[in-house]
Tab-separated table of C-alpha atoms and ligand atoms in Angstrom:
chain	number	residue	atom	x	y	z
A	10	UNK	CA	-12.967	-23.096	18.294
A	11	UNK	CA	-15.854	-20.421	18.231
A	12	UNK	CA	-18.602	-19.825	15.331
A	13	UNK	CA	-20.266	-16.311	14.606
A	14	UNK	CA	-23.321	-17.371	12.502
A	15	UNK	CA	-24.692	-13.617	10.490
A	16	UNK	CA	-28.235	-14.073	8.606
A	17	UNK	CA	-26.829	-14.281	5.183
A	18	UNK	CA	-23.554	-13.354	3.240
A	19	UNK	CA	-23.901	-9.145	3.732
A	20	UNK	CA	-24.245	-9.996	7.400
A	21	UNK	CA	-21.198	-11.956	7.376
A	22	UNK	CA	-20.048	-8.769	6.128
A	23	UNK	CA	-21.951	-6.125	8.383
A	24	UNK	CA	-20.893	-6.414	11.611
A	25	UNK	CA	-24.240	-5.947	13.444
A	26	UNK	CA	-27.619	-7.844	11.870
A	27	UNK	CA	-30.696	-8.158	13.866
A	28	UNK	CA	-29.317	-10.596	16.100
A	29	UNK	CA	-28.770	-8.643	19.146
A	30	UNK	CA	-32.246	-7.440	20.335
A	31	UNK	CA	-31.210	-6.135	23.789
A	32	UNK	CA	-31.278	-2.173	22.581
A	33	UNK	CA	-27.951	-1.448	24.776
A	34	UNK	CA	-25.585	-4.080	22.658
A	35	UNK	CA	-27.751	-2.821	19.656
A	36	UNK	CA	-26.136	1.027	20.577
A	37	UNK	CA	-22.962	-0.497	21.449
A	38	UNK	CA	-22.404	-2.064	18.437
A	39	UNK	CA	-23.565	0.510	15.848
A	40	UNK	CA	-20.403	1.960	15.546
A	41	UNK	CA	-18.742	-1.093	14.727
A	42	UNK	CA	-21.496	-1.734	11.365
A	43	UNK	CA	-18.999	-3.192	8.845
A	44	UNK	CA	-17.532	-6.574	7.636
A	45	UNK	CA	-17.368	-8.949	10.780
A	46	UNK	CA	-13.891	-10.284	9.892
A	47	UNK	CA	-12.589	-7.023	8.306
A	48	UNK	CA	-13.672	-5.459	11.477
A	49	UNK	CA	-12.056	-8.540	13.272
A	50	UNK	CA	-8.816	-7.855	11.178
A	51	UNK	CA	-8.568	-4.068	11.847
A	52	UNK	CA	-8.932	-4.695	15.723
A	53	UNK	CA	-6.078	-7.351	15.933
A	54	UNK	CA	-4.033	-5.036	13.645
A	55	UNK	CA	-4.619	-2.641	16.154
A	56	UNK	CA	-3.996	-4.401	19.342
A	57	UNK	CA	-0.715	-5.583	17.170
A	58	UNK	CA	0.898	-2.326	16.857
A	59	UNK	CA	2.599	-3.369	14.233
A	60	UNK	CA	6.270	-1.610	13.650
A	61	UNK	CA	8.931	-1.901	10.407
A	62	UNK	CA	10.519	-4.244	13.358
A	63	UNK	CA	7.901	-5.797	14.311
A	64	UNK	CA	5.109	-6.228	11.259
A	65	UNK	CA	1.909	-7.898	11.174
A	66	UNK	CA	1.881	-11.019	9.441
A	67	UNK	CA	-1.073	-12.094	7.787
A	68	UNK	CA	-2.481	-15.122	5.494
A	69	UNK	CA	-4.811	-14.457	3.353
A	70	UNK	CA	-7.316	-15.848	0.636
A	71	UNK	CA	-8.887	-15.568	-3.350
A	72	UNK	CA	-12.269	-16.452	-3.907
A	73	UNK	CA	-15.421	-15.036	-4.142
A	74	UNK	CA	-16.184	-15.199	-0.407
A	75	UNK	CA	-13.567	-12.677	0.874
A	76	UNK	CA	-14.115	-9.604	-1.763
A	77	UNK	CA	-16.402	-8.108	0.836
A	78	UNK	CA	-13.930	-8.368	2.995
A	79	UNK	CA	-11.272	-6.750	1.310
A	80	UNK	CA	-13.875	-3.695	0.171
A	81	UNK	CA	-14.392	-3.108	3.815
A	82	UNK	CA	-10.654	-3.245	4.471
A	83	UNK	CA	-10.232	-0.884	1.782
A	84	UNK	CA	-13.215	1.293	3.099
A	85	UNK	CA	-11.672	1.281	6.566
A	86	UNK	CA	-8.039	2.235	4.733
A	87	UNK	CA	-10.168	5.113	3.180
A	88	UNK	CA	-11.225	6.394	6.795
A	89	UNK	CA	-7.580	6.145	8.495
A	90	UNK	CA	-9.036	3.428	10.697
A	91	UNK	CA	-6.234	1.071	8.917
A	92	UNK	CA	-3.157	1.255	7.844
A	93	UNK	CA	-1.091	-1.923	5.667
A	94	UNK	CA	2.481	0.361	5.898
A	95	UNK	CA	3.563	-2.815	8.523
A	96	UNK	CA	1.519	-5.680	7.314
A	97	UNK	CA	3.126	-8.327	5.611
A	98	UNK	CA	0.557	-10.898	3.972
A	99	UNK	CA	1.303	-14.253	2.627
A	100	UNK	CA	-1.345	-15.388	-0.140
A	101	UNK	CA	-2.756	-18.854	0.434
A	102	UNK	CA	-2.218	-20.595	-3.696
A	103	UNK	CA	-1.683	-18.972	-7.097
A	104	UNK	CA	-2.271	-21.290	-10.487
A	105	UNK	CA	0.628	-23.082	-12.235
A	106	UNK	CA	1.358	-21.731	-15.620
A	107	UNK	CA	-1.528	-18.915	-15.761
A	108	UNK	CA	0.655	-15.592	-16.720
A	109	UNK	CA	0.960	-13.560	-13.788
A	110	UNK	CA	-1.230	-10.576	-15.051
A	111	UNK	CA	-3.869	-13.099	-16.041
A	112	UNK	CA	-7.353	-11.269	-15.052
A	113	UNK	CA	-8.009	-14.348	-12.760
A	114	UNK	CA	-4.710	-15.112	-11.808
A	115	UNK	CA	-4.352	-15.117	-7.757
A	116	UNK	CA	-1.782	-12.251	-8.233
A	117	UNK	CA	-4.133	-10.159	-10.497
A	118	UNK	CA	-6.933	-10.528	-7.749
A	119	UNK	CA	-4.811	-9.785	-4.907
A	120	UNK	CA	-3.958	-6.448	-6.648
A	121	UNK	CA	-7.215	-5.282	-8.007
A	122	UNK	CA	-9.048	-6.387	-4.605
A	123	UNK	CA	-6.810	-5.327	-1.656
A	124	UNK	CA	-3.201	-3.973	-2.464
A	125	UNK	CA	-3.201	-1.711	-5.141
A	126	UNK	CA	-5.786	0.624	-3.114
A	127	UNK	CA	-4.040	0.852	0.286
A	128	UNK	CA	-0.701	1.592	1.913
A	129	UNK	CA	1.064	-1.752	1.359
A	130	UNK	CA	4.811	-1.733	0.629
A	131	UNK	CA	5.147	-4.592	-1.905
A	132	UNK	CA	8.040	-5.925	-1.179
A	133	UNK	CA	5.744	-6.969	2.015
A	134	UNK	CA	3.396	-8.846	-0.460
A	135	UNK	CA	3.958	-12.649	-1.043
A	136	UNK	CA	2.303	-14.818	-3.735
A	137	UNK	CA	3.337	-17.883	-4.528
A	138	UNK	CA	4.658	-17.702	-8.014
A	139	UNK	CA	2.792	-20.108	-10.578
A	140	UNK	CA	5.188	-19.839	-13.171
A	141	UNK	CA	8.442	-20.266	-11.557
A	142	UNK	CA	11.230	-22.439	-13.258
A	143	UNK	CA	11.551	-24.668	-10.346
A	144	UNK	CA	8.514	-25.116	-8.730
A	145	UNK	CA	9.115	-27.084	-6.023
A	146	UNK	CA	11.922	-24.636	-4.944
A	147	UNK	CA	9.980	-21.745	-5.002
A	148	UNK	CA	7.810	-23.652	-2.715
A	149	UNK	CA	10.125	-23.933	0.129
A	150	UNK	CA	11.203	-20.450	-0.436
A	151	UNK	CA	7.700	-19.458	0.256
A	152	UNK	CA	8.006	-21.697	3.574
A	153	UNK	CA	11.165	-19.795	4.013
A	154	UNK	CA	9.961	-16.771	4.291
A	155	UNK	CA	6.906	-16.749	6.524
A	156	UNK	CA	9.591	-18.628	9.242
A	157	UNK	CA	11.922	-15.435	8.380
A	158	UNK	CA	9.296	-12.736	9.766
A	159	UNK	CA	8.531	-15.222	12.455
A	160	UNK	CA	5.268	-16.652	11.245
A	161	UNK	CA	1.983	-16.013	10.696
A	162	UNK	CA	0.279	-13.807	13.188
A	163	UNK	CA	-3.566	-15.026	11.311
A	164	UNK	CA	-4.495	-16.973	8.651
A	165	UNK	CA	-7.590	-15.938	6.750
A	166	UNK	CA	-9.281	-18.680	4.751
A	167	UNK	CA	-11.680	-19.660	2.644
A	168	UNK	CA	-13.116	-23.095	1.419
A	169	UNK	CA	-14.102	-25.070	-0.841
A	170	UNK	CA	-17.436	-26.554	-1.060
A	171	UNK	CA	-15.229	-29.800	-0.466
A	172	UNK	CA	-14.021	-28.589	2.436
A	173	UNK	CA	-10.542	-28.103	1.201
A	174	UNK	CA	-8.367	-24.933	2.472
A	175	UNK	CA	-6.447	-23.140	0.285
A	176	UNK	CA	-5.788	-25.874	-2.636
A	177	UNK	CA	-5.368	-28.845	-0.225
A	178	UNK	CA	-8.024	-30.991	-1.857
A	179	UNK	CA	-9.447	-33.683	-0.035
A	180	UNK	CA	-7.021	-36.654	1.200
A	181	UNK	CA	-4.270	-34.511	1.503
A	182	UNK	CA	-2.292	-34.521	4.120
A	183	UNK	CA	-2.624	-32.728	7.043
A	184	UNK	CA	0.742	-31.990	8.177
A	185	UNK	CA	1.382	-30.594	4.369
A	186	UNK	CA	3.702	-28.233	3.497
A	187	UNK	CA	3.678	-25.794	0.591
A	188	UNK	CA	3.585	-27.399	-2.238
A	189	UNK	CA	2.567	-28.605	-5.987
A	190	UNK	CA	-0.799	-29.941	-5.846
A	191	UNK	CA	-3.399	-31.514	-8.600
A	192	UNK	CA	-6.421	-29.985	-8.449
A	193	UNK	CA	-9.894	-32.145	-7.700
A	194	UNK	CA	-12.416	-32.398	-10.561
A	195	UNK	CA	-14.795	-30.947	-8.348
A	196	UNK	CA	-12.522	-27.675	-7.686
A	197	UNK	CA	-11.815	-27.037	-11.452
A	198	UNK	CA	-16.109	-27.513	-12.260
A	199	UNK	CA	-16.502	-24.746	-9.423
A	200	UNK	CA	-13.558	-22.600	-10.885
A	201	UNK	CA	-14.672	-22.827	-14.448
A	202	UNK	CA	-16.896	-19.889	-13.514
A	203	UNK	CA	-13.819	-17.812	-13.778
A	204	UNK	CA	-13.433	-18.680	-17.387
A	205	UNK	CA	-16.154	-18.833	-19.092
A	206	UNK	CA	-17.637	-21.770	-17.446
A	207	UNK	CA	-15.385	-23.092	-19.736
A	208	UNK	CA	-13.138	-26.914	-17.398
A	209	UNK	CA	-10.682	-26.826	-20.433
A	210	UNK	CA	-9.067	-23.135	-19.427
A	211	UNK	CA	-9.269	-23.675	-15.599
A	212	UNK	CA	-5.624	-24.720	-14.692
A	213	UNK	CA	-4.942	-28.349	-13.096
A	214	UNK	CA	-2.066	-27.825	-11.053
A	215	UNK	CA	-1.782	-25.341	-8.418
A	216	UNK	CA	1.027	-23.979	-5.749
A	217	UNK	CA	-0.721	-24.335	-2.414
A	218	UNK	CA	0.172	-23.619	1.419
A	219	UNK	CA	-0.209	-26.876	3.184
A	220	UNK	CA	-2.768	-27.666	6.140
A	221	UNK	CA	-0.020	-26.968	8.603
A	222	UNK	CA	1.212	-24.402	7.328
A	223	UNK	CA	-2.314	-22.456	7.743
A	224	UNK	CA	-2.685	-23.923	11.197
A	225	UNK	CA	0.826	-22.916	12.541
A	226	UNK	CA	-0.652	-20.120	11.799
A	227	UNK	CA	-1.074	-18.274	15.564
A	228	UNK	CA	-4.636	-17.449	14.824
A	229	UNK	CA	-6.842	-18.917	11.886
A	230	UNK	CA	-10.173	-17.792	10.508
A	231	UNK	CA	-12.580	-19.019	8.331
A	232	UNK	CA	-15.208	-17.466	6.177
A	233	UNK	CA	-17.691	-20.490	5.224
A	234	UNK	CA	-20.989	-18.985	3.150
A	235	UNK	CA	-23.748	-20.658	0.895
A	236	UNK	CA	-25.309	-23.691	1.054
A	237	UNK	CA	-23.899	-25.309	-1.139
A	238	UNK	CA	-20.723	-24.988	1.507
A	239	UNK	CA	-23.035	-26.421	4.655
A	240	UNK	CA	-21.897	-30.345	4.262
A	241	UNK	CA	-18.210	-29.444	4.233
A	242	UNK	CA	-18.950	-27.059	7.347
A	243	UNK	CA	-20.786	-29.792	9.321
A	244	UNK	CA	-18.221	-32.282	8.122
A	245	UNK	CA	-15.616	-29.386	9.929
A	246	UNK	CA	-17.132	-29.075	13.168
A	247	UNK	CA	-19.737	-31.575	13.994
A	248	UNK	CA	-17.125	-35.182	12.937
A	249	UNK	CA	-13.596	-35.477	13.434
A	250	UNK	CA	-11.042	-34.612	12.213
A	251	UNK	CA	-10.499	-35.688	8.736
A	252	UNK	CA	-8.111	-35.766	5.516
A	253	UNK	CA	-11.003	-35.440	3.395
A	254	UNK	CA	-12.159	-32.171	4.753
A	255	UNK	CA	-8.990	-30.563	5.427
A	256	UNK	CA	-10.648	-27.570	7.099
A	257	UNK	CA	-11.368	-30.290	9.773
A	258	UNK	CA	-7.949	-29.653	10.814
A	259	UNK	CA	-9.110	-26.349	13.098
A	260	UNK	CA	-10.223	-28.588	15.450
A	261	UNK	CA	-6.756	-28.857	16.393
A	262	UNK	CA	-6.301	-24.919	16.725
A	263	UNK	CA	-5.984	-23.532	19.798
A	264	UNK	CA	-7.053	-19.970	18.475
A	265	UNK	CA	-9.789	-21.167	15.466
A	266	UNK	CA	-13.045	-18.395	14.326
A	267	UNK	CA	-15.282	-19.672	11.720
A	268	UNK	CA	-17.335	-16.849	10.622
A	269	UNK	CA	-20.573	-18.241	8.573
A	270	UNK	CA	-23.822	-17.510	7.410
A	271	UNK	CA	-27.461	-18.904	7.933
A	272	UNK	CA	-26.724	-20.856	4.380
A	273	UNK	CA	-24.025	-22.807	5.347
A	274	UNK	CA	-25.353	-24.403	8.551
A	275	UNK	CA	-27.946	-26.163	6.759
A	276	UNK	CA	-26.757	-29.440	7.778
A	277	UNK	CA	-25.432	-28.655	11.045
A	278	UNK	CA	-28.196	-29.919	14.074
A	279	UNK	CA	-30.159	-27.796	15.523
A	280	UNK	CA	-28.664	-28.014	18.441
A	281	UNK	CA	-24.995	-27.015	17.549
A	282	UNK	CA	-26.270	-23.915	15.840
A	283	UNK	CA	-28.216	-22.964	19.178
A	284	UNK	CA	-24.958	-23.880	21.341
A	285	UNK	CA	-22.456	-21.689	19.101
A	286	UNK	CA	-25.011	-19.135	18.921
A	287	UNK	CA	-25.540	-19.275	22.964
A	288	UNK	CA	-22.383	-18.798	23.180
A	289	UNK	CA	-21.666	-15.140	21.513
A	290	UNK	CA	-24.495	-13.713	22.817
A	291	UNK	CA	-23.167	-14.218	26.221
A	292	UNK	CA	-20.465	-13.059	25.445
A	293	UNK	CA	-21.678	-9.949	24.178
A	294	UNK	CA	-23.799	-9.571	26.901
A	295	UNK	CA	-21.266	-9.395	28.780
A	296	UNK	CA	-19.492	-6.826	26.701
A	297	UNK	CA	-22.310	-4.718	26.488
A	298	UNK	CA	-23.388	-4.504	30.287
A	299	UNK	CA	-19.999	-3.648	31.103
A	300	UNK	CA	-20.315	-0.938	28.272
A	301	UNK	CA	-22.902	0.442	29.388
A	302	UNK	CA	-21.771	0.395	33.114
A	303	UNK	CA	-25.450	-1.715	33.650
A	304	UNK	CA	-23.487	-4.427	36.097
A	305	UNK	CA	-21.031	-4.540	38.348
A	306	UNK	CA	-18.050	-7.144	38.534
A	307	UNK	CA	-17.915	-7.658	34.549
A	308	UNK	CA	-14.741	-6.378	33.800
A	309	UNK	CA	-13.683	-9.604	36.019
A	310	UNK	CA	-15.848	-12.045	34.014
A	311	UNK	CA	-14.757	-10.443	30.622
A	312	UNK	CA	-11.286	-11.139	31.377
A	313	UNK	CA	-12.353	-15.219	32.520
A	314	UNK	CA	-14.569	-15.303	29.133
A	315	UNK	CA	-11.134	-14.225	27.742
A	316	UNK	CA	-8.830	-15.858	28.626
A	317	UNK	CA	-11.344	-19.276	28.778
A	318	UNK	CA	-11.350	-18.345	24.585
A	319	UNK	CA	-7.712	-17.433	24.761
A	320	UNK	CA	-7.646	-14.565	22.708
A	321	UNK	CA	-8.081	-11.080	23.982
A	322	UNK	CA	-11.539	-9.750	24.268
A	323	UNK	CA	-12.617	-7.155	21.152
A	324	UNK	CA	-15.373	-4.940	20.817
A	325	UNK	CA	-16.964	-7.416	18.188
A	326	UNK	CA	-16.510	-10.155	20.175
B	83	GLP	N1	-8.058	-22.023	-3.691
B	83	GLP	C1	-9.265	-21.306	-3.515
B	83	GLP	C2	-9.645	-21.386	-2.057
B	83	GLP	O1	-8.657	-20.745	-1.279
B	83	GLP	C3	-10.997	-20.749	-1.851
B	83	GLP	O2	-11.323	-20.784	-0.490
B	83	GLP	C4	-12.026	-21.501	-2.673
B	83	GLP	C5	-13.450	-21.030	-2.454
B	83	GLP	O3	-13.790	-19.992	-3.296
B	83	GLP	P1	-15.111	-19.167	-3.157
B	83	GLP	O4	-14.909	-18.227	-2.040
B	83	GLP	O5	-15.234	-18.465	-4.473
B	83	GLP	O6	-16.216	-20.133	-2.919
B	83	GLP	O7	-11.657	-21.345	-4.032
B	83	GLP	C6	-10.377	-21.825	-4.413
B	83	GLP	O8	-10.405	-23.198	-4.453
């Protein structure tokens, strides 16, 4: 599992912060200044080369965490860098029994943050319907239909500040499954701020992938930001793994990115945030001497550093 740590939330969305001093990764980087994991997203769609046959398949969250991401997505739409036409994306958890063009229904965000603004064919859209007569069937329809298109190629997620992925609060289980789930008091007191700050309109029951379905995911990343998120992040990566923090579960990934800022490694030791950040600036080190043609055998040790990460190497890596 790797973590990118950015100075703040905006950092988590630009791309480049002051972190890389050395002028020559500075220069490299400049033209990649824009969200870290829409960045991230482009270049995988990219490498992809996604086809009607062959489309990209994609998880992806609500919340306010990833609406910087989806304005740079949209931004890089804007510029041609991007295109959705063969991206299919699987939303993460909608409400139960909140009417579909509710302003803070899952659906309503989706729309007004991401799809309505770029290429996507909806009929490649998939949100779990909240309001379905049988709930529990349109569950394993949902389940149905990511194995149809052959899984998902990378899960984007958020979290809770409970450490809970998509709606799978803590104690659930971690081979779960899309599903019904109650929500934790804690969840609907952080929700409320989506109505009003008013518990009594925040629905209690939810339609939620289930940890394994996010980590048979081929690729899963995870935006953490805020303080008030750093226990549930050093809960993920510095104990074991754990039904109580359900994002605990990428430990288990063989392909797992958390992307966070300074906020949320409050409670991580000093020592982990020095090894994780070690870690990327070698690698971009590496990235940028070979770049700027500085050192010779690099191509060679890029493609060791890769593989060692399994996942291919990206300009933002
Ligand atoms: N079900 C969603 C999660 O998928 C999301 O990650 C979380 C965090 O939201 P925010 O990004 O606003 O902190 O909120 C809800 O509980």
């Amino acid at each position: 599992m790797r973590l990118i740590i950015r100075e703040d939330y905006e950092e988590v969305s630009e791309f480049i912060g002051n972190v890389l001093t050395q002028f020559f990764i500075l220069f490299y980087y400049a033209t990649y200044k824009k969200s870290y994991i829409a960045n991230y997203i482009k270049e995988r769609i990219r490498q992809f080369e996604p086809s009607s046959e062959r489309p990209f398949v994609i998880g992806l969250p609500t919340g306010s965490s990833p609406i910087s991401v989806y304005k740079k997505l949209v931004e890089l739409y804007k510029q041609e860098k991007i295109s959705f036409k063969h991206v299919v994306t699987f939303n993460m958890d909608e409400y139960v029994g909140l009417p579909r063009d509710h302003s803070e229904s899952y659906h309503s965000f989706m729309w007004n943050n991401l799809f309505k603004h770029v290429d996507i064919n909806p009929s490649n859209v998939h949100i779990l319907d909240g309001n379905a007569p049988d709930l529990d069937e349109e569950c394993k329809k949902f389940e149905a239909d990511i194995a149809r298109v052959g899984g998902i190629e990378l899960f984007l997620g958020g979290i809770g500040p409970d450490g809970h992925i998509a709606f799978n609060e803590p104690g659930s289980s971690l081979t779960s499954r899309t599903r019904v789930k109650t929500l934790a008091y804690e969840t609907i007191i952080a929700n409320a701020r989506f109505f009003e700050g008013d518990i009594t309109k925040v629905p209690k029951l939810a339609l939620t992938v289930g940890v394994a379905t996010v980590m048979d995911a081929r690729e899963v990343v995870v935006l953490i930001t805020g303080a008030h998120k750093a226990i549930a992040l050093a809960k993920c990566i510095e104990e074991g793994i754990n039904h109580m923090w359900t994002v605990s579960a990428i430990q288990m990934h063989p392909k797992g990115l958390i992307v966070c800022d300074e906020d949320a490694t409050l409670e991580l030791h000093v020592k982990t945030v020095k090894y994780f950040k070690s870690i990327e600036h070698v690698h971009h080190s590496l990235i940028g001497s070979e770049n700027l043609s500085l050192q010779g055998g690099v191509k060679q040790l890029k493609s060791v550093l890769s593989a060692a990460n399994n996942r291919p190497t990206t300009p933002m890596e």
